Coordinates of C-alpha atoms in Angstrom, one line a residue:
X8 CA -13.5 -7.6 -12.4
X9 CA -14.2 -11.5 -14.1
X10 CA -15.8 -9.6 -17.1
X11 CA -12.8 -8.3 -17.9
X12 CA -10.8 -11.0 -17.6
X13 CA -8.9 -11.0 -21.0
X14 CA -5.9 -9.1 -19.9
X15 CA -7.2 -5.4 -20.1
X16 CA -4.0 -3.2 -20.0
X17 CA -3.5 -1.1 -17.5
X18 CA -6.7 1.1 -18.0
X19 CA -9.3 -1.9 -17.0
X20 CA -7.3 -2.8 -13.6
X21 CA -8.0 0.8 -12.5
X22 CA -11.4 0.8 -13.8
X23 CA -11.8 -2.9 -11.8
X24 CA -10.6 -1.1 -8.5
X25 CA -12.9 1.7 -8.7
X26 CA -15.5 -0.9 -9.4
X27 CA -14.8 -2.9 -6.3
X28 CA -14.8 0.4 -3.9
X29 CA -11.3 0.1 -3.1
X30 CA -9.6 3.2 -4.8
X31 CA -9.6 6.5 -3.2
X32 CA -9.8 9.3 -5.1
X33 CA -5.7 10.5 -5.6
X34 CA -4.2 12.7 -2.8
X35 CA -2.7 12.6 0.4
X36 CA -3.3 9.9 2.1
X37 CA -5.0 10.2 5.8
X38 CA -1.8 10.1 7.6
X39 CA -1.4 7.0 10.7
X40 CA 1.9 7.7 12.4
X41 CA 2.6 5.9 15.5
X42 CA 6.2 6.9 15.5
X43 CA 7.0 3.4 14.6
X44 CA 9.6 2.3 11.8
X45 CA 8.5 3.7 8.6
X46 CA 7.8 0.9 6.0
X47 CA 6.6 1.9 2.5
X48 CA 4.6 -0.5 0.7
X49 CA 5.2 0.4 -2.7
X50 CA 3.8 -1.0 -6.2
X51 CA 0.4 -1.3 -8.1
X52 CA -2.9 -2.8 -7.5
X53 CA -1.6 -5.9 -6.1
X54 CA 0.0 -3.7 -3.4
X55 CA -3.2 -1.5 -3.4
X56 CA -4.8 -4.9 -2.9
X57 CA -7.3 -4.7 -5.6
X58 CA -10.1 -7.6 -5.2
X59 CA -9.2 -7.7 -1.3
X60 CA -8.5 -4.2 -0.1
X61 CA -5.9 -3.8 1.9
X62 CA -4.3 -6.9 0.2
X63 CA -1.0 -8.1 1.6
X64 CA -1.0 -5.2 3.9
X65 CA -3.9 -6.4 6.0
X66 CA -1.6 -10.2 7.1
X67 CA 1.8 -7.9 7.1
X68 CA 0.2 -5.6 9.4
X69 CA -1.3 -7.9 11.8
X70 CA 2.2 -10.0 11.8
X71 CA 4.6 -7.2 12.7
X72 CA 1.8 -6.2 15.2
X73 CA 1.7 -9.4 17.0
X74 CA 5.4 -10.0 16.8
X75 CA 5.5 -6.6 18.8
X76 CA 7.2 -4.8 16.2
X77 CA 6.2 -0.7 16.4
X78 CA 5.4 -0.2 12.9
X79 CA 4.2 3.1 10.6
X80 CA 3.2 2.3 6.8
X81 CA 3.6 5.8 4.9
X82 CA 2.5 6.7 1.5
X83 CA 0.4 9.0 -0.6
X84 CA -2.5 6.1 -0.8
X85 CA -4.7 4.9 2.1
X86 CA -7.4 2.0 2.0
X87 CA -7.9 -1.2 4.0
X88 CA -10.4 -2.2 6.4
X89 CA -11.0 -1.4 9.9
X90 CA -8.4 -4.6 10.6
X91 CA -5.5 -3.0 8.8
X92 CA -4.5 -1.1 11.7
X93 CA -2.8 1.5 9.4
X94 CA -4.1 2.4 5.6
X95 CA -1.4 4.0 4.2
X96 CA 0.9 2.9 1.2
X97 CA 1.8 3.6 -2.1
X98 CA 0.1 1.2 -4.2
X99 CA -1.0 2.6 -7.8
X100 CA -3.8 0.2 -10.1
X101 CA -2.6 -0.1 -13.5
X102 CA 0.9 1.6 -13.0
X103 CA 4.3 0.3 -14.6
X104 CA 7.7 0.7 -13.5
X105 CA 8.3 4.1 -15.3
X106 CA 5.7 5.7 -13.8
X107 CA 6.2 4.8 -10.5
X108 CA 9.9 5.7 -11.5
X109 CA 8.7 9.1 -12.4
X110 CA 7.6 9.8 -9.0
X111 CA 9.3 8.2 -6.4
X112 CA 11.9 11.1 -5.6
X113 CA 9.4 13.3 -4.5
X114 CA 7.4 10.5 -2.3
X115 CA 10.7 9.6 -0.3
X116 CA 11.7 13.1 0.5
X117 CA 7.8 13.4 1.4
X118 CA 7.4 10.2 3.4
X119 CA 11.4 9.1 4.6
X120 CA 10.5 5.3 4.9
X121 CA 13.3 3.5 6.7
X122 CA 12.0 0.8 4.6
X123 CA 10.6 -0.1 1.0
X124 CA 8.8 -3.0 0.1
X125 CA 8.8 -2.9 -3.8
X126 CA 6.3 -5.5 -6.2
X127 CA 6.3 -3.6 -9.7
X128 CA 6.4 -5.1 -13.3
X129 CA 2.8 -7.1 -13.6
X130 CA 1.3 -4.1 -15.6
X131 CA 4.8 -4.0 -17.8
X132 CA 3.9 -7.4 -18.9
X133 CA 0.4 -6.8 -19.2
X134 CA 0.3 -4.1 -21.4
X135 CA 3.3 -5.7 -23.2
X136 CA 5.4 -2.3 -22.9
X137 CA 9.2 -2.9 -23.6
X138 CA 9.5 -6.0 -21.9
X139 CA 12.9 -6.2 -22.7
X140 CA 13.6 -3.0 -21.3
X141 CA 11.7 -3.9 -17.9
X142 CA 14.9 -5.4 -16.2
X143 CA 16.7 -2.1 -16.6
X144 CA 13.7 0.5 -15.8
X145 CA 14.2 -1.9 -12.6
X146 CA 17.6 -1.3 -12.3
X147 CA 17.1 2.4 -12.6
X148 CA 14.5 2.5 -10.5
X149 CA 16.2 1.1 -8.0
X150 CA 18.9 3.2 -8.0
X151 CA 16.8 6.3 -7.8
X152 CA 15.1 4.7 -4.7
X153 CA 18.8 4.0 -3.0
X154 CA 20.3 7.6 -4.0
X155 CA 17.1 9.5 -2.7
X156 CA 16.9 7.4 0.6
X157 CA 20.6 5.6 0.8
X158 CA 20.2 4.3 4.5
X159 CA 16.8 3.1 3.4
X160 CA 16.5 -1.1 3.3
X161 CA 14.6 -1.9 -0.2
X162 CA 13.3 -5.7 -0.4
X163 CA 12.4 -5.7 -3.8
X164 CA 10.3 -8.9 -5.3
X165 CA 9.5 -10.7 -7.9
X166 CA 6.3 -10.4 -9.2
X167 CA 3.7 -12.9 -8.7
X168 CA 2.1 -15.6 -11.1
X169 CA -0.1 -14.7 -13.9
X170 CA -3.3 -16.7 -15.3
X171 CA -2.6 -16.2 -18.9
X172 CA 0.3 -18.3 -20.3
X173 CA 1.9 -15.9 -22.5
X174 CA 2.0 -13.7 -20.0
X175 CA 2.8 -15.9 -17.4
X176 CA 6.4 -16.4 -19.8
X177 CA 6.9 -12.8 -20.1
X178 CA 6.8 -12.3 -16.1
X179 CA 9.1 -15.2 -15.9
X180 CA 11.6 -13.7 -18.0
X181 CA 11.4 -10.7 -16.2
X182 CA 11.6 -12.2 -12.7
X183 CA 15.0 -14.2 -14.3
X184 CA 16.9 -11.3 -14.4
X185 CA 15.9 -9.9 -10.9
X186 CA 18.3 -11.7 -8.8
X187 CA 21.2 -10.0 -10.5
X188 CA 19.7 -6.5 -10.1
X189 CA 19.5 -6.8 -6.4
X190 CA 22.7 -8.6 -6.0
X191 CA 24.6 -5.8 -8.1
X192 CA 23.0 -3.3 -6.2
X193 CA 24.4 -5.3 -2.9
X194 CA 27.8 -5.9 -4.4
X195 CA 27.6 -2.0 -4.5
X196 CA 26.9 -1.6 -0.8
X197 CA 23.5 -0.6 -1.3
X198 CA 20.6 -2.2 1.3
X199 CA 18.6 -3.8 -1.6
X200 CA 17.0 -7.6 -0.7
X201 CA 15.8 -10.3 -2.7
X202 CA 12.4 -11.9 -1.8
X203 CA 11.3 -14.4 -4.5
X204 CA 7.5 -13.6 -4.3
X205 CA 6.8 -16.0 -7.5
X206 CA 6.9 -19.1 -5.7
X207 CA 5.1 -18.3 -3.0
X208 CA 1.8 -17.9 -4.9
X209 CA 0.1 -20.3 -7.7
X210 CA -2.3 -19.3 -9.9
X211 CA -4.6 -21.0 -7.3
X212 CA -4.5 -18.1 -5.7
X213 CA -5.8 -15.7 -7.9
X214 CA -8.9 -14.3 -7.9
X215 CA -9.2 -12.6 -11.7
X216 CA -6.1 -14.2 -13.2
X217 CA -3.9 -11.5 -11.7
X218 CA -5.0 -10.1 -7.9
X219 CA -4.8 -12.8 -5.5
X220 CA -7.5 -14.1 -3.2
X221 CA -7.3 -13.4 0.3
X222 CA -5.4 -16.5 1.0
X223 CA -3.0 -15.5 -1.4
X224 CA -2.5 -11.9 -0.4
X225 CA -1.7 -13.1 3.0
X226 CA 0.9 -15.9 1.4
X227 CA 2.4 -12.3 0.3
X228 CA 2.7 -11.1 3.7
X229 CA 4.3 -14.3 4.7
X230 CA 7.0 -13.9 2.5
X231 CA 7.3 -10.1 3.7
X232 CA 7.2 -10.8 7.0
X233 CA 10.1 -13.6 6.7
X234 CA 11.9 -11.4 4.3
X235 CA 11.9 -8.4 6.9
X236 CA 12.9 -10.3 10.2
X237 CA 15.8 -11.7 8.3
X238 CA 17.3 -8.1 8.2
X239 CA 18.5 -6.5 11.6
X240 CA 16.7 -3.6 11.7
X241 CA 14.5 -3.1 8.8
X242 CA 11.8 -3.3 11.3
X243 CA 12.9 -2.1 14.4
X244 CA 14.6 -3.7 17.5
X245 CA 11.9 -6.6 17.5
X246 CA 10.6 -8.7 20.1
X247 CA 11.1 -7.2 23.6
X248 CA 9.7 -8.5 26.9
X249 CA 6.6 -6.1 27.8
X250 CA 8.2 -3.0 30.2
X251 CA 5.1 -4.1 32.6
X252 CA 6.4 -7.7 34.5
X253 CA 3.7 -10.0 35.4
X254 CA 3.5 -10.5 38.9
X255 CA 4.9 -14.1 40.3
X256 CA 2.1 -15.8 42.4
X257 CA 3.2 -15.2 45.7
X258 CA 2.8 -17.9 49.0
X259 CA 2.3 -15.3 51.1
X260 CA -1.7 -14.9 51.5
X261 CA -3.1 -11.7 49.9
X262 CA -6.1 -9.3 50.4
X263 CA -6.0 -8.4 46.6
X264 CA -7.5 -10.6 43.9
X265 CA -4.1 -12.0 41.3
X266 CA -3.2 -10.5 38.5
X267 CA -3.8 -11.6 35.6
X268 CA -2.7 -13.4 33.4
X269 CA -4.8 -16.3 35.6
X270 CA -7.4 -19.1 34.4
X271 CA -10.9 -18.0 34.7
X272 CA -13.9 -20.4 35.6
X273 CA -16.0 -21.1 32.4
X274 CA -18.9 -23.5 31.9
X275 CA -17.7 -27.7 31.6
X276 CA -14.1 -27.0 33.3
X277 CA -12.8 -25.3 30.0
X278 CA -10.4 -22.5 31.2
X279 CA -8.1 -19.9 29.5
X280 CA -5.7 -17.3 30.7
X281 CA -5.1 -13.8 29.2
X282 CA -2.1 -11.7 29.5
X283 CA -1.6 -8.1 28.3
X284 CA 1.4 -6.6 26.4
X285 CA 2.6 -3.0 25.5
X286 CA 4.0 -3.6 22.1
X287 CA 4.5 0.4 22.2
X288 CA 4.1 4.0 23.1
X289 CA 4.0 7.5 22.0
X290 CA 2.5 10.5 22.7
X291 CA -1.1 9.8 23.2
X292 CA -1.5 6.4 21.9
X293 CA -0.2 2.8 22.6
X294 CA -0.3 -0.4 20.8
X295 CA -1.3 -3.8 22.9
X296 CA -1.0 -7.4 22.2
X297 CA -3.3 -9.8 24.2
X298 CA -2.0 -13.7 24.4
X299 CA -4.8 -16.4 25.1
X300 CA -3.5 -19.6 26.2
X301 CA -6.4 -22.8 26.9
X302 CA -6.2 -24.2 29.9
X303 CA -5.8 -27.7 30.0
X304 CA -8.4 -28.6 28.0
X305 CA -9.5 -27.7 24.3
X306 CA -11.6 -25.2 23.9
X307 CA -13.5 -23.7 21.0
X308 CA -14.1 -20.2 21.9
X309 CA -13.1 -17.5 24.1
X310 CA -13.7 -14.2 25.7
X311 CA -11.6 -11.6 27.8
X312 CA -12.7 -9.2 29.6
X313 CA -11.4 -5.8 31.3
X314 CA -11.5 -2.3 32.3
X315 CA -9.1 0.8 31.7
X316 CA -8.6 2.8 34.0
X317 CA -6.9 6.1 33.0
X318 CA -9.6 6.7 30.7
X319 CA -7.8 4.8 27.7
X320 CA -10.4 4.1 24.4
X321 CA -9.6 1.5 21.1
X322 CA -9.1 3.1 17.8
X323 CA -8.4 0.1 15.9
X324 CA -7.7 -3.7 16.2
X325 CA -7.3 -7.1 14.7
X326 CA -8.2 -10.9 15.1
X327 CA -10.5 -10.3 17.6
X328 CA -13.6 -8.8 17.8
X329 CA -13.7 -6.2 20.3
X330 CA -16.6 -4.0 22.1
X331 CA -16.9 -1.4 24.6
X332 CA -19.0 0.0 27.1
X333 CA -17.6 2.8 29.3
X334 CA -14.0 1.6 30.0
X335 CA -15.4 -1.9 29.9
X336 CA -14.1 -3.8 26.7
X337 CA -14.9 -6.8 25.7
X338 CA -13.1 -8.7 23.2
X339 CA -14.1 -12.2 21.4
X340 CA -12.4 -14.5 19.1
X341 CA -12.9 -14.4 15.5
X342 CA -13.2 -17.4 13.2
X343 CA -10.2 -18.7 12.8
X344 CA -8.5 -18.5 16.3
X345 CA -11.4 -19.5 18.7
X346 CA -10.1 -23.3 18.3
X347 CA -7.3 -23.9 21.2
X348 CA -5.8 -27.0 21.8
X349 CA -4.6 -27.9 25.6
X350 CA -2.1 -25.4 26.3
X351 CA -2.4 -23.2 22.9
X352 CA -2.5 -20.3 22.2
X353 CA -3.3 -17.1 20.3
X354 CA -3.2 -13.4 20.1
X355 CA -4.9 -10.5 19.4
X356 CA -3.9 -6.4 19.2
X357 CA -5.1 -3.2 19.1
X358 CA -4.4 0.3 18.5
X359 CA -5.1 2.5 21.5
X360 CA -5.7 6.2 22.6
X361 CA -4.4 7.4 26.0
X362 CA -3.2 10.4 27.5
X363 CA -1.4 10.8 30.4
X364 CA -1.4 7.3 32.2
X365 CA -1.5 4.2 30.5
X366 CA -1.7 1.4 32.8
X367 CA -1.5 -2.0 32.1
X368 CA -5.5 -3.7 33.5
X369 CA -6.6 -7.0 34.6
X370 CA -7.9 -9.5 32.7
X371 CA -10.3 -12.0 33.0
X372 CA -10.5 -15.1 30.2
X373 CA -13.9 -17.3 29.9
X374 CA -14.0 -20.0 27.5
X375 CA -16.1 -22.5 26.2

């Protein structure tokens, strides 16, 4: 992508994608439903997550999972890695608000999405098409979204910074006049939602003058995340305590070893405790959140361990790197959340296939 750098229209960003591996060929998307809250990540490359695939998806994803939130991303487009623990969206490289305009009736009826994360306009200014009619291809845009999905809740954003100065100006102008579109739409009684995505990013965080780094992609899914937890419901109920309680330590003496979450001996007196969450069920698969908590030391690394034992296998998962042998699985940190202070903790998730019985297993915690 840096050897096109000069602000290729629309053309060059899709033939950057395809360069980088990250665009699928177009079709239906290989379908993840986990009959969670439909969201629909919808946009260009940016949501396609050109230069980092997956993009903001990838830190949106492993949010809602760790907040326990049951979420299903629908859309025609799929792409990620194996940590986005569902690929689906409807992210188009190099496409403006008209065209995505022309063709969102037909993907709401398709995919319903309860909700509609929208980031469109960068190619409008990069291509220089009509800027000053951008505001209102918004607008009507928009309003096609609301009438073909009216109980739908559609955060739309402003778009993010651009490199080039003049074009930088022109997405300014454009990001000016969204604030009035969504609050006219919300004066109307329609569920539409400011997030002010600008000033989140810099152009710092750009990798190519327009797609951001990985850092910046995931200061997208910050401001998703926030903007999504501030509205009842977009997301689902939320936080709930796991349906499995952890056993109290009892003072009665016991034949049977103590559930965890419970320190575990590791090397130099560093300890850690793991406990094990359902975030969610439904037929024939599950979603889990693991917490690790030091012990009262630091520690710099960590490892759980433990066994399933209704025959239960890992599909996907995230922040953690996770093996198995049998029902044995084994799951380690990853760079950044080995590092505990005294008392901290982390988390880590998975997707999960079961049938039948899903029971919740012991774990065991070493650290290091």
């Amino acid at each position: 992508m840096r050897a096109w750098r000069r602000w290729l229209a629309a053309a060059s960003l899709v033939v950057a994608a395809i360069a980088t591996g990250t665009v699928l060929a177009p079709g239906a998307a290989v379908a993840e439903s986990n009959g969670g809250v439909r969201v629909m990540p919808l946009g260009d490359s940016i949501t396609e997550g050109t230069q980092v695939p997956g993009g903001y998806r990838i830190g949106l994803w492993q949010r809602l999972a760790n907040g326990r939130y049951v979420i299903d991303f629908v859309g025609s487009q799929y792409n990620g890695p194996a940590n986005l623990g569902d690929h689906d969206h409807e992210g188009h490289p190099g496409w403006r608000i008209d065209q995505i305009d022309a063709n969102i009736t037909g993907w709401l009826r398709t995919y319903t999405p309860h909700t509609v994360l929208l980031h469109i306009g960068t190619n409008d200014v990069l291509q220089n098409y009509n800027l000053s009619g951008a505001p209102q291809r918004l607008s009507t845009l928009i309003d096609h979204i609301t009438a073909a999905a009216p109980n739908a809740e559609v955060f739309v954003a402003t778009i993010i910074p651009l490199a080039n100065s003049g074009q930088e100006s022109a997405a300014r102008t454009f990001n000016a006049a969204v604030p009035g579109i969504v609050q006219s739409k919300a004066n109307s009684g329609k569920h539409v939602h400011l997030v002010d995505m600008h000033s989140k990013l810099t152009t710092a965080d750009l990798t190519d003058g327009i797609h951001p780094t990985a850092t910046g992609y995931d200061k997208m899914a910050a401001a998703w995340y926030s903007a999504l937890q501030s509205v009842p419901g977009s997301i689902g109920q939320g936080p709930s305590p796991s349906p499995t309680p952890t056993p109290s330590p009892s003072p009665s003496p016991s034949p049977s070893p103590t559930p965890s979450p419970s320190p575990s001996p590791s090397p130099g007196g560093k300890s850690c405790s793991a406990a094990y969450a359902l975030a969610g069920q439904w037929p024939g698969g599950f979603q889990a959140a693991v917490t690790v908590t030091a012990g009262g030391s630091p520690i710099s690394s960590w490892t759980v361990r433990w066994q399933f034992g209704d025959g239960q296998t890992i599909s996907q998962s995230w922040s953690a790197t996770i093996s198995t042998s049998g029902s044995q699985v084994t799951a380690t940190n990853v760079s950044y959340n080995g590092a505990l202070g005294a008392g901290a903790s982390t988390q880590f998730g998975f997707l999960g296939n079961a049938n039948g019985a899903n029971s919740v297993p012991t774990l065991t915690c070493v650290a290091s």
